[in-house]
Short mmCIF file of the C-alpha atoms (twelve columns), coordinates in Angstrom:
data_MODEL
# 
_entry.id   MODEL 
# 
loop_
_atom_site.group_PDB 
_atom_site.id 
_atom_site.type_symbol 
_atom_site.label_atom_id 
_atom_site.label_alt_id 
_atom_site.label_comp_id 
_atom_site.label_asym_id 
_atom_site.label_seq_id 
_atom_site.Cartn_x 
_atom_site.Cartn_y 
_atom_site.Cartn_z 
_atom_site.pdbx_PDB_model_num 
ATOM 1   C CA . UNK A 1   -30.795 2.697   -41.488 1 
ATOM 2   C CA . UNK A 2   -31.230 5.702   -43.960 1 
ATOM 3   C CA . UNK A 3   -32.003 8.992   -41.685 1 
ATOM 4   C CA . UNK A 4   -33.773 11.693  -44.414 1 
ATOM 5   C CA . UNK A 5   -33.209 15.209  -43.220 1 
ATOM 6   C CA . UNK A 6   -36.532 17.710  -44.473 1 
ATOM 7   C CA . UNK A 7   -37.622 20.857  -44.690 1 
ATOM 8   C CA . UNK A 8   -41.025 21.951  -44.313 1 
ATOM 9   C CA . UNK A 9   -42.494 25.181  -45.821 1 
ATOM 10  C CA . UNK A 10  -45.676 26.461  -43.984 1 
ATOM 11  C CA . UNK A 11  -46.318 22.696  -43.470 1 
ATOM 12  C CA . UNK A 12  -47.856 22.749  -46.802 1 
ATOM 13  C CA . UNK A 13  -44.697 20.711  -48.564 1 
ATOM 14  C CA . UNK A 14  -41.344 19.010  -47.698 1 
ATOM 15  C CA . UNK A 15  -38.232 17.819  -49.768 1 
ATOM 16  C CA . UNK A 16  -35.836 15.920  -49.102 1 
ATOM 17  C CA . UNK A 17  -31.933 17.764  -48.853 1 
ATOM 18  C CA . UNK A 18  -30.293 14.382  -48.727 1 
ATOM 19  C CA . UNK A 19  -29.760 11.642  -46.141 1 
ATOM 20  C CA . UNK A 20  -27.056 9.390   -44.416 1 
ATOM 21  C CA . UNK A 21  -26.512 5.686   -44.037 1 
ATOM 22  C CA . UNK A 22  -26.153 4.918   -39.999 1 
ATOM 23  C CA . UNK A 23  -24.520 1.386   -40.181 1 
ATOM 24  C CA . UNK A 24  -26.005 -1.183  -37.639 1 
ATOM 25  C CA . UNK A 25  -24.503 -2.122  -34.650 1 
ATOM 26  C CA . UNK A 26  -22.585 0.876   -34.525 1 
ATOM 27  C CA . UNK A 27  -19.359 1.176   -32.049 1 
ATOM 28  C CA . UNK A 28  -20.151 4.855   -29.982 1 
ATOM 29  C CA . UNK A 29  -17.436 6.490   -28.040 1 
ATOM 30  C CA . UNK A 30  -18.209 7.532   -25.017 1 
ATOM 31  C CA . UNK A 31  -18.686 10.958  -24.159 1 
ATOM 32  C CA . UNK A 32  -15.439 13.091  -23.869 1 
ATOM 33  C CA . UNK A 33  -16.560 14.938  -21.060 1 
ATOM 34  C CA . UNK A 34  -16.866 11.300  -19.206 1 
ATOM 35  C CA . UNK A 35  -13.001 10.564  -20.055 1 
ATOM 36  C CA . UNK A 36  -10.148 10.891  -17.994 1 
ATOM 37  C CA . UNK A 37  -6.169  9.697   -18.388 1 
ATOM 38  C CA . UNK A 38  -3.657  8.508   -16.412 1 
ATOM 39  C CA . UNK A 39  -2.348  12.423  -16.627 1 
ATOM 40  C CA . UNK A 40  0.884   12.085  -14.840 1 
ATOM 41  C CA . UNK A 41  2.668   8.486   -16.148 1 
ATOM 42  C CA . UNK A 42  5.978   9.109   -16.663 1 
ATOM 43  C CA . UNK A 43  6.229   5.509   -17.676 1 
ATOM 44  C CA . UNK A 44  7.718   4.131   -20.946 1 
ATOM 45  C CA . UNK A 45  5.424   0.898   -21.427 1 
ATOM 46  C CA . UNK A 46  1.507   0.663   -20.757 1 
ATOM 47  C CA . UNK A 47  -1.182  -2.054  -21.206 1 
ATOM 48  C CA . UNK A 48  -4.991  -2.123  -21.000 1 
ATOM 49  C CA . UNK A 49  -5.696  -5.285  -19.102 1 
ATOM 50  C CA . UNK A 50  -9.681  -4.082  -18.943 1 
ATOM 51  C CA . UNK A 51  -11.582 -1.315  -19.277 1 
ATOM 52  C CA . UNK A 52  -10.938 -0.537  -15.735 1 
ATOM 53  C CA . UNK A 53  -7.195  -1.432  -15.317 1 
ATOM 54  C CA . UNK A 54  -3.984  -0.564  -16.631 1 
ATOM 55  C CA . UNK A 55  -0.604  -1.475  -15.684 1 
ATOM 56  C CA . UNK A 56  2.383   0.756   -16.945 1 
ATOM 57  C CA . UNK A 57  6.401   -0.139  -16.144 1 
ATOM 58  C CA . UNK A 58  9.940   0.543   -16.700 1 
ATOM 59  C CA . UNK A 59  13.096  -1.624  -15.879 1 
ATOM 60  C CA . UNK A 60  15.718  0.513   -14.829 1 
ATOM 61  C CA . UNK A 61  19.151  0.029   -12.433 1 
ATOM 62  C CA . UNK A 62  18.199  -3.349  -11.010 1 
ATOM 63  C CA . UNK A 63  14.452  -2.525  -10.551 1 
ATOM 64  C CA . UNK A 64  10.976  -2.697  -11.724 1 
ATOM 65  C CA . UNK A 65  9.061   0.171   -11.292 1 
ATOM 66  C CA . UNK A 66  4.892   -0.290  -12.026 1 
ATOM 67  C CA . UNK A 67  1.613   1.811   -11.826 1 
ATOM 68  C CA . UNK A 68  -1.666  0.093   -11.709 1 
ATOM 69  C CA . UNK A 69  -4.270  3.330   -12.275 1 
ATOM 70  C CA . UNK A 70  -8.181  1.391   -11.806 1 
ATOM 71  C CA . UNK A 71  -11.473 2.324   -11.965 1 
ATOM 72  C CA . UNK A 72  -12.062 1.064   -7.981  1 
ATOM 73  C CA . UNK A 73  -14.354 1.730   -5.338  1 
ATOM 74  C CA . UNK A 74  -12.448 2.418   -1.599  1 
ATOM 75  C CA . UNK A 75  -14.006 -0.908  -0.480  1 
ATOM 76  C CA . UNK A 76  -12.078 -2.445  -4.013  1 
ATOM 77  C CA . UNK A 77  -8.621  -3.685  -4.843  1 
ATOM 78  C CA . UNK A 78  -6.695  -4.186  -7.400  1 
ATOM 79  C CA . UNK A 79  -3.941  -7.072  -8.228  1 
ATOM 80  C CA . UNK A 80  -1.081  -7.674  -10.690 1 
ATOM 81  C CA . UNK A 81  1.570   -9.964  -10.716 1 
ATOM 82  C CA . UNK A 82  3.818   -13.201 -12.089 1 
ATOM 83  C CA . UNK A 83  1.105   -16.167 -12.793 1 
ATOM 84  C CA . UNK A 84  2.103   -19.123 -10.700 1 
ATOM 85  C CA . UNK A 85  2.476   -21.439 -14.255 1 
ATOM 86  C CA . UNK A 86  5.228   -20.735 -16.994 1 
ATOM 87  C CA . UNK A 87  2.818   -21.888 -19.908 1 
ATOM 88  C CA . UNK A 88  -1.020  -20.461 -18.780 1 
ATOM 89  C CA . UNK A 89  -2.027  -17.770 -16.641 1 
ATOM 90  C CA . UNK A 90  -2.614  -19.035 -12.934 1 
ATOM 91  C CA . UNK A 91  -3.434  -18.073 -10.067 1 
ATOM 92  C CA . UNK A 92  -2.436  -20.865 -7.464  1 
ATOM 93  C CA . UNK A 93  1.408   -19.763 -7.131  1 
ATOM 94  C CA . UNK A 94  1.139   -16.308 -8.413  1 
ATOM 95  C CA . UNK A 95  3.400   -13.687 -6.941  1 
ATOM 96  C CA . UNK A 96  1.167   -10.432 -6.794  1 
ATOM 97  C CA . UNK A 97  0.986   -6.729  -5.720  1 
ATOM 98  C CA . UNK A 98  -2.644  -5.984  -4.350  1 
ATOM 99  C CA . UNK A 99  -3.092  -2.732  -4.108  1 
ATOM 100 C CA . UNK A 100 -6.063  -0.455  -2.907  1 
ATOM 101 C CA . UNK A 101 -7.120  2.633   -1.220  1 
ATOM 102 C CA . UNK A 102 -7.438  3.551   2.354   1 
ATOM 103 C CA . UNK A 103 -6.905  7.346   2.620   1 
ATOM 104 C CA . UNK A 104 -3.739  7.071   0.815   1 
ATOM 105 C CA . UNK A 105 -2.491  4.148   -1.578  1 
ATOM 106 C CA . UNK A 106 -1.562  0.901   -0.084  1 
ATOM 107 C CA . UNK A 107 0.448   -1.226  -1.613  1 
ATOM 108 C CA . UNK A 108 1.241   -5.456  -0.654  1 
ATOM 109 C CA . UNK A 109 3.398   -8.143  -1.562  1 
ATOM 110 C CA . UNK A 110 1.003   -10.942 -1.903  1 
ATOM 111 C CA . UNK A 111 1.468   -15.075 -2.512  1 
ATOM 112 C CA . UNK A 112 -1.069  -17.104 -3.280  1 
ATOM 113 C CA . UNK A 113 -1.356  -20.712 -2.718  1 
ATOM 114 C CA . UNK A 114 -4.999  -21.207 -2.814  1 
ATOM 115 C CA . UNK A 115 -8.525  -19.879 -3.716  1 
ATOM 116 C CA . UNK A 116 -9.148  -19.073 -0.352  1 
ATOM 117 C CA . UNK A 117 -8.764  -16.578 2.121   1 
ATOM 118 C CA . UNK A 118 -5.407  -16.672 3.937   1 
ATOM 119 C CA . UNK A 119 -6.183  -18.970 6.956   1 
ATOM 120 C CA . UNK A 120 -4.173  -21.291 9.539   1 
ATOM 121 C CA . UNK A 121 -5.427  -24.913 9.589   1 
ATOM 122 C CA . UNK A 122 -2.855  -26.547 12.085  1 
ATOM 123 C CA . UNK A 123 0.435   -25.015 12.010  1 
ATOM 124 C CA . UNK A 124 0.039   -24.661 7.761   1 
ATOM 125 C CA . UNK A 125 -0.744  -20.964 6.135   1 
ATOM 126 C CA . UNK A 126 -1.691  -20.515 3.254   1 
ATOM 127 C CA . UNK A 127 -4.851  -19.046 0.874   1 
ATOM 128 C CA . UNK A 128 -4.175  -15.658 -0.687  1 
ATOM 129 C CA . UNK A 129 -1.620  -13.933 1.915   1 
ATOM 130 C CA . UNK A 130 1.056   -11.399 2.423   1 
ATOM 131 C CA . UNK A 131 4.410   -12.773 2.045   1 
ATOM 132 C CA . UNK A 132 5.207   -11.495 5.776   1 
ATOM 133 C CA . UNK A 133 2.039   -13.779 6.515   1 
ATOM 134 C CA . UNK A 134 3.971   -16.808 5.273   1 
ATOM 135 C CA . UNK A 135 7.646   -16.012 6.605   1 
ATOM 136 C CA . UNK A 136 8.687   -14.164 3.696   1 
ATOM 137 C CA . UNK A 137 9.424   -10.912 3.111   1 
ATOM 138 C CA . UNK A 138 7.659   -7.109  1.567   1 
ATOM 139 C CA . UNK A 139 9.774   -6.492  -1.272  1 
ATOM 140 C CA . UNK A 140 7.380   -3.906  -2.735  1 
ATOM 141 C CA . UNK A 141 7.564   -0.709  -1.898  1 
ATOM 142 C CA . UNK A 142 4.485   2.319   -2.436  1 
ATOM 143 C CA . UNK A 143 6.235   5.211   -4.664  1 
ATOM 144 C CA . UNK A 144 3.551   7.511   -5.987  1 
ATOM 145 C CA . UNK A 145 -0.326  7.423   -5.034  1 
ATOM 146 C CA . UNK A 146 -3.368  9.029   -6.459  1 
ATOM 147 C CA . UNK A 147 -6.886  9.138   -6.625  1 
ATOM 148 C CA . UNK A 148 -9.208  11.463  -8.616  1 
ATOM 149 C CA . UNK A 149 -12.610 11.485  -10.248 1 
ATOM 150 C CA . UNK A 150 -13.134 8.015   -9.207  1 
ATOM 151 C CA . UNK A 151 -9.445  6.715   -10.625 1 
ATOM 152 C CA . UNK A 152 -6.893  4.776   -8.095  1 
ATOM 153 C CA . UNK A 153 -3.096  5.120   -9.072  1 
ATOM 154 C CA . UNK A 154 -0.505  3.240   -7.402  1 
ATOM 155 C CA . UNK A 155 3.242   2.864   -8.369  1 
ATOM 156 C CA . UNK A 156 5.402   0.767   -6.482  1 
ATOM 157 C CA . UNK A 157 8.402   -0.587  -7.145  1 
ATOM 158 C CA . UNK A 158 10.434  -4.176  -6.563  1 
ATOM 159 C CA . UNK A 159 13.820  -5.375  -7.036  1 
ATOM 160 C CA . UNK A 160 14.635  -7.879  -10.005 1 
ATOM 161 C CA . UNK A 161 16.057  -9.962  -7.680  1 
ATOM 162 C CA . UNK A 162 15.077  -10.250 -4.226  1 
ATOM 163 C CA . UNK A 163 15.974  -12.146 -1.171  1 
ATOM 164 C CA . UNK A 164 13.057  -13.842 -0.915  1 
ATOM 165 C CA . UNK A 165 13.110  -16.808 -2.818  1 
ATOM 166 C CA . UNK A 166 10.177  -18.514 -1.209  1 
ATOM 167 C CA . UNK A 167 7.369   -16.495 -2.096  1 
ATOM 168 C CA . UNK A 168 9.057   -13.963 -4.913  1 
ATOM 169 C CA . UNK A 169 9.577   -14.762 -8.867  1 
ATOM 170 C CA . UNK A 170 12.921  -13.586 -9.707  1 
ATOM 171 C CA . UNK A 171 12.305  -11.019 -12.538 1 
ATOM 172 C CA . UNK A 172 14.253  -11.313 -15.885 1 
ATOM 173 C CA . UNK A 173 13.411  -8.667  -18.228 1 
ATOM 174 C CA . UNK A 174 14.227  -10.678 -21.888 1 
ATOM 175 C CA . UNK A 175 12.294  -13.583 -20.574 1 
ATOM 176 C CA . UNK A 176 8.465   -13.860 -21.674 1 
ATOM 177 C CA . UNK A 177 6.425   -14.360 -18.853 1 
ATOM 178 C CA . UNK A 178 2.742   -14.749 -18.373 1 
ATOM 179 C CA . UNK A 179 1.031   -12.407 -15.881 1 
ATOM 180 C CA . UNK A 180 -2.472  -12.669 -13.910 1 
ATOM 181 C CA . UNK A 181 -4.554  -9.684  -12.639 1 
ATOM 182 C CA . UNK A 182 -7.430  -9.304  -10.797 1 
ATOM 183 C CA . UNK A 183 -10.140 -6.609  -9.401  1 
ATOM 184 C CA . UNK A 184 -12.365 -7.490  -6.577  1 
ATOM 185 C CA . UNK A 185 -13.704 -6.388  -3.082  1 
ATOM 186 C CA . UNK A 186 -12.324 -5.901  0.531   1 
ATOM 187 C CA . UNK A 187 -13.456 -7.729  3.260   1 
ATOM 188 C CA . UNK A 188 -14.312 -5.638  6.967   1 
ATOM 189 C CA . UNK A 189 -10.819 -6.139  7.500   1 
ATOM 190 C CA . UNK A 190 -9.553  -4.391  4.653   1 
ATOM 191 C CA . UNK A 191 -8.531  -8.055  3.227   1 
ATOM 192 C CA . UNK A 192 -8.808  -9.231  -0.203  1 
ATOM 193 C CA . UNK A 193 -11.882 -10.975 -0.931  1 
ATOM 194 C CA . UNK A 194 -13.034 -13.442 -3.701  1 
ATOM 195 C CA . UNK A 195 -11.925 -11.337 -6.995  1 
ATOM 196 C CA . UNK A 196 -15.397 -9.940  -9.188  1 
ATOM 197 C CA . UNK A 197 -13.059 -9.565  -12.213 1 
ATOM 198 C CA . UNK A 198 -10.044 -11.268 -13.675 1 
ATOM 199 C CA . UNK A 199 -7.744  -12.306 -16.584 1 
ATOM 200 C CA . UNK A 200 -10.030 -15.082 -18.434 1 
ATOM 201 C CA . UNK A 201 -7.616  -16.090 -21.211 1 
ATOM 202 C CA . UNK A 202 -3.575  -16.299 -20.655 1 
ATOM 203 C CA . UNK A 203 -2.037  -12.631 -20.783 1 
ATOM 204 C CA . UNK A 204 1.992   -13.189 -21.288 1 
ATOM 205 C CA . UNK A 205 4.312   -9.963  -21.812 1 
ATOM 206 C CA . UNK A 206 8.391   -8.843  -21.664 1 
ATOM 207 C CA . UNK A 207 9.294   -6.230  -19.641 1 
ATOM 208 C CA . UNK A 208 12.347  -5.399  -21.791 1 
ATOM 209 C CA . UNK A 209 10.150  -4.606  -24.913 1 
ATOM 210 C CA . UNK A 210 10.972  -1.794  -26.568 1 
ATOM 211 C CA . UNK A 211 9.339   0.761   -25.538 1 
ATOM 212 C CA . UNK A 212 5.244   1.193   -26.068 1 
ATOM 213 C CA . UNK A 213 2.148   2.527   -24.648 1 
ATOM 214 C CA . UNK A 214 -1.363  0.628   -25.611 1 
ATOM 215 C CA . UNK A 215 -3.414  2.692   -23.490 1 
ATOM 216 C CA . UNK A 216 -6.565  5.011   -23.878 1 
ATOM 217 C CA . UNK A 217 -8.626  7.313   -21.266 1 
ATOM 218 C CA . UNK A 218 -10.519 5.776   -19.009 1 
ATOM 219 C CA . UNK A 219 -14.486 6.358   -19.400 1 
ATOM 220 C CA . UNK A 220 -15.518 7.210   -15.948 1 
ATOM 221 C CA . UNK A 221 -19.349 6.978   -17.374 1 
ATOM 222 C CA . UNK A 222 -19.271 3.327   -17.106 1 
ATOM 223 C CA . UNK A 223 -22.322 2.109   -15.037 1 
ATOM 224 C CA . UNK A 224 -21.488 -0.652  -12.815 1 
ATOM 225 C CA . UNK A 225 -24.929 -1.751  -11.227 1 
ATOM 226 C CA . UNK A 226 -25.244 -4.522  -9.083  1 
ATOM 227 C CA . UNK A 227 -27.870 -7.121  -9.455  1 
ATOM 228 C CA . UNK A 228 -31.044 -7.491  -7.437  1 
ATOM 229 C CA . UNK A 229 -30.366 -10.043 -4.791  1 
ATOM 230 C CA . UNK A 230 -32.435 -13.478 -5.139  1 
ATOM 231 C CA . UNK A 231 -35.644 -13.069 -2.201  1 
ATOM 232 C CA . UNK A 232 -34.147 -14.876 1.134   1 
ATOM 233 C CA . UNK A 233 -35.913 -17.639 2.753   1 
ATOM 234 C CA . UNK A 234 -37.168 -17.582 5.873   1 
ATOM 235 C CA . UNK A 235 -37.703 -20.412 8.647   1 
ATOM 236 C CA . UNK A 236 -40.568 -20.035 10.570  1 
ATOM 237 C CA . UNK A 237 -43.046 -22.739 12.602  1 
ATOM 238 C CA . UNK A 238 -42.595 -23.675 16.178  1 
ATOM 239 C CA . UNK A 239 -42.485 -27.562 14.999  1 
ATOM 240 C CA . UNK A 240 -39.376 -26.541 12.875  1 
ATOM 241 C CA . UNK A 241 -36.371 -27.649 14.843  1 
ATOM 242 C CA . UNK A 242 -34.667 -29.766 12.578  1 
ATOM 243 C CA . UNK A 243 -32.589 -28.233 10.104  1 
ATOM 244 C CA . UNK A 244 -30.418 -29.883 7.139   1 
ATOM 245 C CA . UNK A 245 -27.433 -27.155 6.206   1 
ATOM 246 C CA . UNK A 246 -25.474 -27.968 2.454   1 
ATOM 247 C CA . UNK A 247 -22.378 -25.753 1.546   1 
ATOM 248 C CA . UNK A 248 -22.720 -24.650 -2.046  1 
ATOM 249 C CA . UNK A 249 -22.429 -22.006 -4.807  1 
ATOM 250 C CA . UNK A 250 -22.117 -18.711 -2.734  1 
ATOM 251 C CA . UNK A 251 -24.620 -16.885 -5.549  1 
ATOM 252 C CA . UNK A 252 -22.436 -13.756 -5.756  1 
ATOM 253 C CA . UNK A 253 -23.917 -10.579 -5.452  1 
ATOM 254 C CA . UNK A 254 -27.388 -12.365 -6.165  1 
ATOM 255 C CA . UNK A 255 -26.578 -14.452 -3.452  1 
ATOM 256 C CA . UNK A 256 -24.869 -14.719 -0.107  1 
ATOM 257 C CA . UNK A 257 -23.225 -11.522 -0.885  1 
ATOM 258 C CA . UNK A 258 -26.184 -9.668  -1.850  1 
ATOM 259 C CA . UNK A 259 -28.341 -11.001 0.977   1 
ATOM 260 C CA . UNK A 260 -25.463 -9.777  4.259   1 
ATOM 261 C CA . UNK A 261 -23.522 -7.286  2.816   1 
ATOM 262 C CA . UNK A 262 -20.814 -9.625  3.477   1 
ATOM 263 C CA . UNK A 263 -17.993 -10.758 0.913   1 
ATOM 264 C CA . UNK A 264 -17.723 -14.257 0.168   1 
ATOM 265 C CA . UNK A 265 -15.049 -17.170 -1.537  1 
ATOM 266 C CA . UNK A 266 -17.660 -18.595 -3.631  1 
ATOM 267 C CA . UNK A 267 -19.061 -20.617 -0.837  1 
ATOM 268 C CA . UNK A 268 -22.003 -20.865 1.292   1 
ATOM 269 C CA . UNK A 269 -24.057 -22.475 3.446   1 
# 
């Protein structure tokens, strides 16, 4: 696109002083003004995992030290953690840290063995649920908290080696190891609910790298709208008694979630 720049005299002529190509599909940055950092990471190692999480870490004297700083709401959350496969990122058998806000930083040991909240059918556990929740044990521990101009900042800290060997990945530093992550809403009881973002493709790293930092600002100007829920349905008719009730696709926030207010597991009926 070729932008002319003029002058005008008395509106009686113009010339041209020159112009500039503006290539098409140009990449912007945002506005500075709409940028903020981490600010106080002492941390040697940092990774974008999305535009609104980062993860930063450090290995030292027999533990593992990590920040998560997100772009979350106080009804949010945000996860990291060992994937529950050696060869893909997973999330059935992941060993995560959900962390979130409730007037100060909160910080969980989570196992997950299914895409579900965690929930008791006969004398079984299981779903996405605290390692105390299953027998095991909290081996992470809140360090540092922080939030500011919309940003949540948690560091926390685990041994390499816990106790716990039912529900904790031992860490080894040298070894590659894929990782899964996660963003999504709390439930009324301050639960996690069905995640609204998420590692798509595998993500592996090695916390023994040497040491490097792969993280910008984060643009607090994002807009993060939510959609228009689908119109509800209404029953009505005094000959309607009869009704026929499918479980299904929950909709998301143009669905089940949009329509209550109320999180759901993908799920509805």
């Amino acid at each position: 696109m070729k932008n002319p720049i003029y002058h005008n005299t008395f509106f009686l002529d113009s010339q041209s002083y020159g112009y500039v190509l503006v290539p098409a599909n140009l990449n912007i940055p945002p506005s500075l003004g709409s940028l903020v950092g981490i600010g106080y990471s002492r941390l040697p190692n940092c990774e974008r995992l999305h535009q609104r999480l980062q993860v930063s870490w450090e290995v030292f004297g027999g533990y593992l030290t990590i920040q998560l700083a997100g772009l979350i709401d106080e009804d949010e959350y945000m996860a990291f953690g060992y994937s529950g496969s050696n060869n893909a990122s997973t999330m059935i058998g992941a060993d995560v840290a959900i962390a979130w806000w409730d007037g100060l930083g909160k910080v969980e040991d989570y196992y997950i063995t299914a895409k579900a909240p965690c929930s008791t059918i006969g004398t079984v556990k299981g779903g996405v649920c605290t390692d105390a929740m299953l027998g095991g044990i909290n081996d992470v521990q809140a360090l540092e908290t922080k939030r500011e101009n919309g940003l949540t900042i948690i560091s926390y800290q685990r041994p390499l080696k816990t106790t716990d060997v039912s529900f904790d990945r031992m860490i080894v530093p040298e070894e590659l190891i894929y990782i899964v992550w996660a963003i999504g809403p709390l439930d009324t009881q301050r639960q996690p609910s069905k995640h609204s973002l998420y590692s798509r493709s595998d993500r592996s790293l090695r916390f023994s790298r040497p040491n490097e930092k792969n993280c910008d600002k984060f643009d607090t100007g994002v807009v993060r709208n939510r959609p228009t829920p689908w119109p509800g349905i209404k029953l009505s008719g005094e000959n309607s008694r009869s009704f026929v009730a499918q479980i299904g696709p929950s909709g998301g926030a143009k669905g089940y979630e949009g329509l209550t207010g109320f999180h759901s597991w993908g799920l509805a009926w």
